[in-house]
Amino acid sequence: MLIAEMLGKYIDQFALRRGREFSCFLLLDGGTKRLYEVIDQLNHQDFRAPLKHTVYSYQNGTVSCRLFGELKPGVKTEEIFTELANMTSVKKVELE
């Protein structure tokens, strides 16, 4: 029983640390130039280290990609999601 409690506490702490991770899929207009502008904007405000990205496709000025990184303390995933969703160049954003 004691081992189960200790394991449960460890898993809870791990989950809290993982709560600082952000990952989403993004579809945006404006090409890679706009993608890098969005990344720079988010990096300065919301992330501990530079935001990472993977581009899946680029077609007719529309970029399909994944953004991921570690949030600064006090920043919530929902805030980033809302910020991205409100950008006019973002066609679609989905949390991972």
mmCIF file of N, CA and C in Angstrom:
data_model
loop_
_atom_site.group_PDB
_atom_site.id
_atom_site.type_symbol
_atom_site.label_atom_id
_atom_site.label_comp_id
_atom_site.label_asym_id
_atom_site.label_seq_id
_atom_site.Cartn_x
_atom_site.Cartn_y
_atom_site.Cartn_z
ATOM 1 N N MET A 1 0.821 -1.192 0.000
ATOM 2 C CA MET A 1 0.000 0.000 0.000
ATOM 3 C C MET A 1 0.867 1.259 0.000
ATOM 4 N N LEU A 2 1.907 1.268 0.802
ATOM 5 C CA LEU A 2 2.808 2.407 0.881
ATOM 6 C C LEU A 2 3.498 2.649 -0.463
ATOM 7 N N ILE A 3 3.880 1.585 -1.120
ATOM 8 C CA ILE A 3 4.527 1.713 -2.432
ATOM 9 C C ILE A 3 3.554 2.327 -3.428
ATOM 10 N N ALA A 4 2.296 1.920 -3.385
ATOM 11 C CA ALA A 4 1.291 2.475 -4.295
ATOM 12 C C ALA A 4 1.104 3.973 -4.052
ATOM 13 N N GLU A 5 1.105 4.389 -2.788
ATOM 14 C CA GLU A 5 0.977 5.816 -2.467
ATOM 15 C C GLU A 5 2.169 6.605 -2.986
ATOM 16 N N MET A 6 3.361 6.089 -2.786
ATOM 17 C CA MET A 6 4.561 6.776 -3.252
ATOM 18 C C MET A 6 4.559 6.875 -4.782
ATOM 19 N N LEU A 7 4.187 5.808 -5.427
ATOM 20 C CA LEU A 7 4.119 5.802 -6.884
ATOM 21 C C LEU A 7 3.072 6.801 -7.379
ATOM 22 N N GLY A 8 1.931 6.857 -6.706
ATOM 23 C CA GLY A 8 0.874 7.807 -7.062
ATOM 24 C C GLY A 8 1.347 9.246 -6.930
ATOM 25 N N LYS A 9 2.072 9.554 -5.852
ATOM 26 C CA LYS A 9 2.595 10.912 -5.666
ATOM 27 C C LYS A 9 3.611 11.264 -6.743
ATOM 28 N N TYR A 10 4.462 10.310 -7.094
ATOM 29 C CA TYR A 10 5.442 10.547 -8.155
ATOM 30 C C TYR A 10 4.746 10.829 -9.483
ATOM 31 N N ILE A 11 3.738 10.056 -9.798
ATOM 32 C CA ILE A 11 2.990 10.246 -11.051
ATOM 33 C C ILE A 11 2.291 11.597 -11.047
ATOM 34 N N ASP A 12 1.733 12.005 -9.918
ATOM 35 C CA ASP A 12 1.094 13.322 -9.815
ATOM 36 C C ASP A 12 2.099 14.446 -10.077
ATOM 37 N N GLN A 13 3.288 14.361 -9.502
ATOM 38 C CA GLN A 13 4.314 15.383 -9.719
ATOM 39 C C GLN A 13 4.753 15.417 -11.178
ATOM 40 N N PHE A 14 4.886 14.245 -11.770
ATOM 41 C CA PHE A 14 5.255 14.169 -13.184
ATOM 42 C C PHE A 14 4.186 14.831 -14.040
ATOM 43 N N ALA A 15 2.933 14.585 -13.729
ATOM 44 C CA ALA A 15 1.826 15.179 -14.489
ATOM 45 C C ALA A 15 1.827 16.705 -14.348
ATOM 46 N N LEU A 16 2.149 17.210 -13.157
ATOM 47 C CA LEU A 16 2.218 18.660 -12.959
ATOM 48 C C LEU A 16 3.320 19.274 -13.818
ATOM 49 N N ARG A 17 4.471 18.609 -13.860
ATOM 50 C CA ARG A 17 5.558 19.118 -14.695
ATOM 51 C C ARG A 17 5.181 19.057 -16.162
ATOM 52 N N ARG A 18 4.503 18.010 -16.549
ATOM 53 C CA ARG A 18 4.077 17.869 -17.939
ATOM 54 C C ARG A 18 3.039 18.931 -18.299
ATOM 55 N N GLY A 19 2.345 19.465 -17.317
ATOM 56 C CA GLY A 19 1.348 20.490 -17.563
ATOM 57 C C GLY A 19 1.948 21.768 -18.132
ATOM 58 N N ARG A 20 3.264 21.908 -18.045
ATOM 59 C CA ARG A 20 3.934 23.083 -18.596
ATOM 60 C C ARG A 20 4.265 22.899 -20.076
ATOM 61 N N GLU A 21 4.048 21.720 -20.590
ATOM 62 C CA GLU A 21 4.332 21.450 -21.998
ATOM 63 C C GLU A 21 3.160 21.905 -22.855
ATOM 64 N N PHE A 22 3.472 22.492 -23.990
ATOM 65 C CA PHE A 22 2.452 22.928 -24.942
ATOM 66 C C PHE A 22 2.742 22.280 -26.277
ATOM 67 N N SER A 23 1.687 21.802 -26.926
ATOM 68 C CA SER A 23 1.837 21.229 -28.259
ATOM 69 C C SER A 23 0.527 21.416 -29.011
ATOM 70 N N CYS A 24 0.638 21.866 -30.260
ATOM 71 C CA CYS A 24 -0.560 22.029 -31.078
ATOM 72 C C CYS A 24 -0.232 21.848 -32.557
ATOM 73 N N PHE A 25 -1.277 21.558 -33.307
ATOM 74 C CA PHE A 25 -1.183 21.529 -34.759
ATOM 75 C C PHE A 25 -1.777 22.829 -35.264
ATOM 76 N N LEU A 26 -1.152 23.384 -36.287
ATOM 77 C CA LEU A 26 -1.522 24.709 -36.754
ATOM 78 C C LEU A 26 -1.579 24.723 -38.278
ATOM 79 N N LEU A 27 -2.595 25.375 -38.801
ATOM 80 C CA LEU A 27 -2.724 25.612 -40.230
ATOM 81 C C LEU A 27 -2.832 27.117 -40.390
ATOM 82 N N LEU A 28 -1.847 27.737 -41.083
ATOM 83 C CA LEU A 28 -1.896 29.178 -41.187
ATOM 84 C C LEU A 28 -1.514 29.674 -42.572
ATOM 85 N N ASP A 29 -2.080 30.822 -42.918
ATOM 86 C CA ASP A 29 -1.780 31.504 -44.182
ATOM 87 C C ASP A 29 -0.587 32.419 -43.979
ATOM 88 N N GLY A 30 0.108 32.699 -45.070
ATOM 89 C CA GLY A 30 1.213 33.661 -45.003
ATOM 90 C C GLY A 30 2.573 33.037 -45.194
ATOM 91 N N GLY A 31 2.606 31.734 -45.370
ATOM 92 C CA GLY A 31 3.872 31.063 -45.618
ATOM 93 C C GLY A 31 4.759 30.964 -44.401
ATOM 94 N N THR A 32 5.993 30.558 -44.667
ATOM 95 C CA THR A 32 6.930 30.355 -43.565
ATOM 96 C C THR A 32 7.325 31.669 -42.900
ATOM 97 N N LYS A 33 7.295 32.760 -43.655
ATOM 98 C CA LYS A 33 7.606 34.057 -43.048
ATOM 99 C C LYS A 33 6.629 34.354 -41.912
ATOM 100 N N ARG A 34 5.350 34.148 -42.155
ATOM 101 C CA ARG A 34 4.328 34.382 -41.123
ATOM 102 C C ARG A 34 4.490 33.394 -39.974
ATOM 103 N N LEU A 35 4.823 32.141 -40.286
ATOM 104 C CA LEU A 35 5.043 31.142 -39.243
ATOM 105 C C LEU A 35 6.133 31.610 -38.285
ATOM 106 N N TYR A 36 7.244 32.098 -38.816
ATOM 107 C CA TYR A 36 8.337 32.553 -37.963
ATOM 108 C C TYR A 36 7.963 33.804 -37.177
ATOM 109 N N GLU A 37 7.114 34.645 -37.728
ATOM 110 C CA GLU A 37 6.619 35.809 -36.974
ATOM 111 C C GLU A 37 5.783 35.363 -35.781
ATOM 112 N N VAL A 38 4.917 34.374 -35.997
ATOM 113 C CA VAL A 38 4.079 33.837 -34.909
ATOM 114 C C VAL A 38 4.973 33.210 -33.839
ATOM 115 N N ILE A 39 5.945 32.424 -34.261
ATOM 116 C CA ILE A 39 6.857 31.774 -33.308
ATOM 117 C C ILE A 39 7.612 32.820 -32.502
ATOM 118 N N ASP A 40 8.137 33.853 -33.154
ATOM 119 C CA ASP A 40 8.864 34.910 -32.437
ATOM 120 C C ASP A 40 7.969 35.611 -31.422
ATOM 121 N N GLN A 41 6.744 35.892 -31.805
ATOM 122 C CA GLN A 41 5.807 36.553 -30.894
ATOM 123 C C GLN A 41 5.555 35.698 -29.659
ATOM 124 N N LEU A 42 5.311 34.419 -29.847
ATOM 125 C CA LEU A 42 5.045 33.516 -28.721
ATOM 126 C C LEU A 42 6.287 33.324 -27.855
ATOM 127 N N ASN A 43 7.459 33.222 -28.480
ATOM 128 C CA ASN A 43 8.702 33.019 -27.724
ATOM 129 C C ASN A 43 8.938 34.129 -26.720
ATOM 130 N N HIS A 44 8.723 35.358 -27.102
ATOM 131 C CA HIS A 44 9.013 36.486 -26.223
ATOM 132 C C HIS A 44 8.069 36.556 -25.036
ATOM 133 N N GLN A 45 6.867 36.058 -25.186
ATOM 134 C CA GLN A 45 5.865 36.224 -24.140
ATOM 135 C C GLN A 45 5.661 34.996 -23.272
ATOM 136 N N ASP A 46 5.643 33.817 -23.885
ATOM 137 C CA ASP A 46 5.010 32.684 -23.217
ATOM 138 C C ASP A 46 5.871 31.447 -22.971
ATOM 139 N N PHE A 47 7.033 31.344 -23.587
ATOM 140 C CA PHE A 47 7.792 30.095 -23.501
ATOM 141 C C PHE A 47 9.153 30.288 -22.850
ATOM 142 N N ARG A 48 9.569 29.268 -22.085
ATOM 143 C CA ARG A 48 10.839 29.304 -21.356
ATOM 144 C C ARG A 48 12.026 29.226 -22.316
ATOM 145 N N ALA A 49 11.930 28.367 -23.278
ATOM 146 C CA ALA A 49 12.992 28.183 -24.272
ATOM 147 C C ALA A 49 12.361 28.409 -25.644
ATOM 148 N N PRO A 50 13.175 28.600 -26.650
ATOM 149 C CA PRO A 50 12.593 28.818 -27.977
ATOM 150 C C PRO A 50 11.600 27.723 -28.374
ATOM 151 N N LEU A 51 10.472 28.160 -28.877
ATOM 152 C CA LEU A 51 9.413 27.264 -29.335
ATOM 153 C C LEU A 51 9.933 26.446 -30.508
ATOM 154 N N LYS A 52 9.672 25.159 -30.488
ATOM 155 C CA LYS A 52 10.100 24.282 -31.577
ATOM 156 C C LYS A 52 8.936 24.088 -32.544
ATOM 157 N N HIS A 53 9.256 23.716 -33.764
ATOM 158 C CA HIS A 53 8.202 23.488 -34.744
ATOM 159 C C HIS A 53 8.631 22.431 -35.760
ATOM 160 N N THR A 54 7.637 21.807 -36.349
ATOM 161 C CA THR A 54 7.840 20.865 -37.432
ATOM 162 C C THR A 54 6.848 21.230 -38.518
ATOM 163 N N VAL A 55 7.336 21.481 -39.715
ATOM 164 C CA VAL A 55 6.459 21.793 -40.844
ATOM 165 C C VAL A 55 6.113 20.487 -41.544
ATOM 166 N N TYR A 56 4.815 20.222 -41.695
ATOM 167 C CA TYR A 56 4.350 19.010 -42.360
ATOM 168 C C TYR A 56 4.106 19.243 -43.844
ATOM 169 N N SER A 57 3.568 20.393 -44.182
ATOM 170 C CA SER A 57 3.357 20.688 -45.597
ATOM 171 C C SER A 57 3.281 22.192 -45.809
ATOM 172 N N TYR A 58 3.564 22.575 -47.038
ATOM 173 C CA TYR A 58 3.512 23.977 -47.437
ATOM 174 C C TYR A 58 2.943 23.995 -48.849
ATOM 175 N N GLN A 59 1.781 24.622 -48.988
ATOM 176 C CA GLN A 59 1.122 24.620 -50.290
ATOM 177 C C GLN A 59 0.355 25.913 -50.489
ATOM 178 N N ASN A 60 0.635 26.614 -51.580
ATOM 179 C CA ASN A 60 -0.059 27.861 -51.932
ATOM 180 C C ASN A 60 -0.081 28.875 -50.787
ATOM 181 N N GLY A 61 1.027 28.998 -50.073
ATOM 182 C CA GLY A 61 1.111 29.978 -48.994
ATOM 183 C C GLY A 61 0.511 29.527 -47.679
ATOM 184 N N THR A 62 0.007 28.299 -47.611
ATOM 185 C CA THR A 62 -0.566 27.760 -46.374
ATOM 186 C C THR A 62 0.402 26.743 -45.775
ATOM 187 N N VAL A 63 0.696 26.916 -44.505
ATOM 188 C CA VAL A 63 1.638 26.046 -43.800
ATOM 189 C C VAL A 63 0.879 25.175 -42.807
ATOM 190 N N SER A 64 1.163 23.883 -42.839
ATOM 191 C CA SER A 64 0.644 22.941 -41.855
ATOM 192 C C SER A 64 1.822 22.529 -40.984
ATOM 193 N N CYS A 65 1.691 22.747 -39.669
ATOM 194 C CA CYS A 65 2.838 22.479 -38.803
ATOM 195 C C CYS A 65 2.400 22.106 -37.399
ATOM 196 N N ARG A 66 3.384 21.727 -36.610
ATOM 197 C CA ARG A 66 3.196 21.452 -35.188
ATOM 198 C C ARG A 66 4.119 22.378 -34.426
ATOM 199 N N LEU A 67 3.593 23.015 -33.378
ATOM 200 C CA LEU A 67 4.379 23.858 -32.481
ATOM 201 C C LEU A 67 4.440 23.169 -31.123
ATOM 202 N N PHE A 68 5.600 23.211 -30.465
ATOM 203 C CA PHE A 68 5.693 22.601 -29.140
ATOM 204 C C PHE A 68 6.824 23.233 -28.339
ATOM 205 N N GLY A 69 6.623 23.278 -27.024
ATOM 206 C CA GLY A 69 7.631 23.851 -26.137
ATOM 207 C C GLY A 69 7.154 23.888 -24.705
ATOM 208 N N GLU A 70 8.016 24.413 -23.827
ATOM 209 C CA GLU A 70 7.709 24.485 -22.394
ATOM 210 C C GLU A 70 7.252 25.891 -22.036
ATOM 211 N N LEU A 71 6.073 25.971 -21.446
ATOM 212 C CA LEU A 71 5.490 27.252 -21.054
ATOM 213 C C LEU A 71 6.222 27.862 -19.862
ATOM 214 N N LYS A 72 6.229 29.195 -19.810
ATOM 215 C CA LYS A 72 6.744 29.888 -18.639
ATOM 216 C C LYS A 72 5.782 29.663 -17.471
ATOM 217 N N PRO A 73 6.271 29.743 -16.241
ATOM 218 C CA PRO A 73 5.367 29.601 -15.088
ATOM 219 C C PRO A 73 4.242 30.629 -15.164
ATOM 220 N N GLY A 74 3.047 30.204 -14.851
ATOM 221 C CA GLY A 74 1.889 31.086 -14.836
ATOM 222 C C GLY A 74 1.163 31.187 -16.168
ATOM 223 N N VAL A 75 1.781 30.714 -17.246
ATOM 224 C CA VAL A 75 1.140 30.746 -18.560
ATOM 225 C C VAL A 75 0.373 29.445 -18.746
ATOM 226 N N LYS A 76 -0.862 29.550 -19.215
ATOM 227 C CA LYS A 76 -1.704 28.370 -19.378
ATOM 228 C C LYS A 76 -1.892 28.035 -20.856
ATOM 229 N N THR A 77 -2.034 26.762 -21.120
ATOM 230 C CA THR A 77 -2.246 26.268 -22.482
ATOM 231 C C THR A 77 -3.436 26.960 -23.134
ATOM 232 N N GLU A 78 -4.501 27.154 -22.380
ATOM 233 C CA GLU A 78 -5.710 27.775 -22.922
ATOM 234 C C GLU A 78 -5.437 29.189 -23.429
ATOM 235 N N GLU A 79 -4.532 29.909 -22.732
ATOM 236 C CA GLU A 79 -4.189 31.267 -23.152
ATOM 237 C C GLU A 79 -3.496 31.268 -24.509
ATOM 238 N N ILE A 80 -2.594 30.338 -24.711
ATOM 239 C CA ILE A 80 -1.878 30.239 -25.992
ATOM 240 C C ILE A 80 -2.846 29.837 -27.092
ATOM 241 N N PHE A 81 -3.701 28.863 -26.790
ATOM 242 C CA PHE A 81 -4.693 28.411 -27.765
ATOM 243 C C PHE A 81 -5.571 29.584 -28.213
ATOM 244 N N THR A 82 -6.059 30.356 -27.262
ATOM 245 C CA THR A 82 -6.919 31.504 -27.578
ATOM 246 C C THR A 82 -6.165 32.547 -28.395
ATOM 247 N N GLU A 83 -4.923 32.804 -28.011
ATOM 248 C CA GLU A 83 -4.110 33.775 -28.747
ATOM 249 C C GLU A 83 -3.925 33.341 -30.203
ATOM 250 N N LEU A 84 -3.625 32.069 -30.405
ATOM 251 C CA LEU A 84 -3.450 31.563 -31.770
ATOM 252 C C LEU A 84 -4.762 31.597 -32.545
ATOM 253 N N ALA A 85 -5.842 31.176 -31.907
ATOM 254 C CA ALA A 85 -7.152 31.127 -32.570
ATOM 255 C C ALA A 85 -7.612 32.523 -32.992
ATOM 256 N N ASN A 86 -7.196 33.550 -32.273
ATOM 257 C CA ASN A 86 -7.607 34.919 -32.584
ATOM 258 C C ASN A 86 -6.752 35.592 -33.661
ATOM 259 N N MET A 87 -5.673 34.951 -34.063
ATOM 260 C CA MET A 87 -4.823 35.521 -35.113
ATOM 261 C C MET A 87 -5.511 35.343 -36.465
ATOM 262 N N THR A 88 -5.537 36.413 -37.248
ATOM 263 C CA THR A 88 -6.247 36.363 -38.540
ATOM 264 C C THR A 88 -5.598 35.409 -39.536
ATOM 265 N N SER A 89 -4.294 35.189 -39.430
ATOM 266 C CA SER A 89 -3.612 34.301 -40.372
ATOM 267 C C SER A 89 -3.806 32.825 -40.032
ATOM 268 N N VAL A 90 -4.278 32.522 -38.822
ATOM 269 C CA VAL A 90 -4.470 31.130 -38.409
ATOM 270 C C VAL A 90 -5.814 30.621 -38.890
ATOM 271 N N LYS A 91 -5.750 29.578 -39.733
ATOM 272 C CA LYS A 91 -6.977 28.976 -40.247
ATOM 273 C C LYS A 91 -7.537 27.951 -39.268
ATOM 274 N N LYS A 92 -6.616 27.229 -38.600
ATOM 275 C CA LYS A 92 -7.048 26.161 -37.700
ATOM 276 C C LYS A 92 -5.959 25.901 -36.671
ATOM 277 N N VAL A 93 -6.377 25.676 -35.447
ATOM 278 C CA VAL A 93 -5.455 25.295 -34.389
ATOM 279 C C VAL A 93 -6.109 24.185 -33.558
ATOM 280 N N GLU A 94 -5.336 23.139 -33.284
ATOM 281 C CA GLU A 94 -5.830 22.014 -32.484
ATOM 282 C C GLU A 94 -4.778 21.661 -31.451
ATOM 283 N N LEU A 95 -5.190 21.566 -30.202
ATOM 284 C CA LEU A 95 -4.269 21.133 -29.158
ATOM 285 C C LEU A 95 -3.980 19.652 -29.303
ATOM 286 N N GLU A 96 -2.764 19.291 -28.984
ATOM 287 C CA GLU A 96 -2.391 17.884 -29.069
ATOM 288 C C GLU A 96 -2.590 17.239 -27.715
#
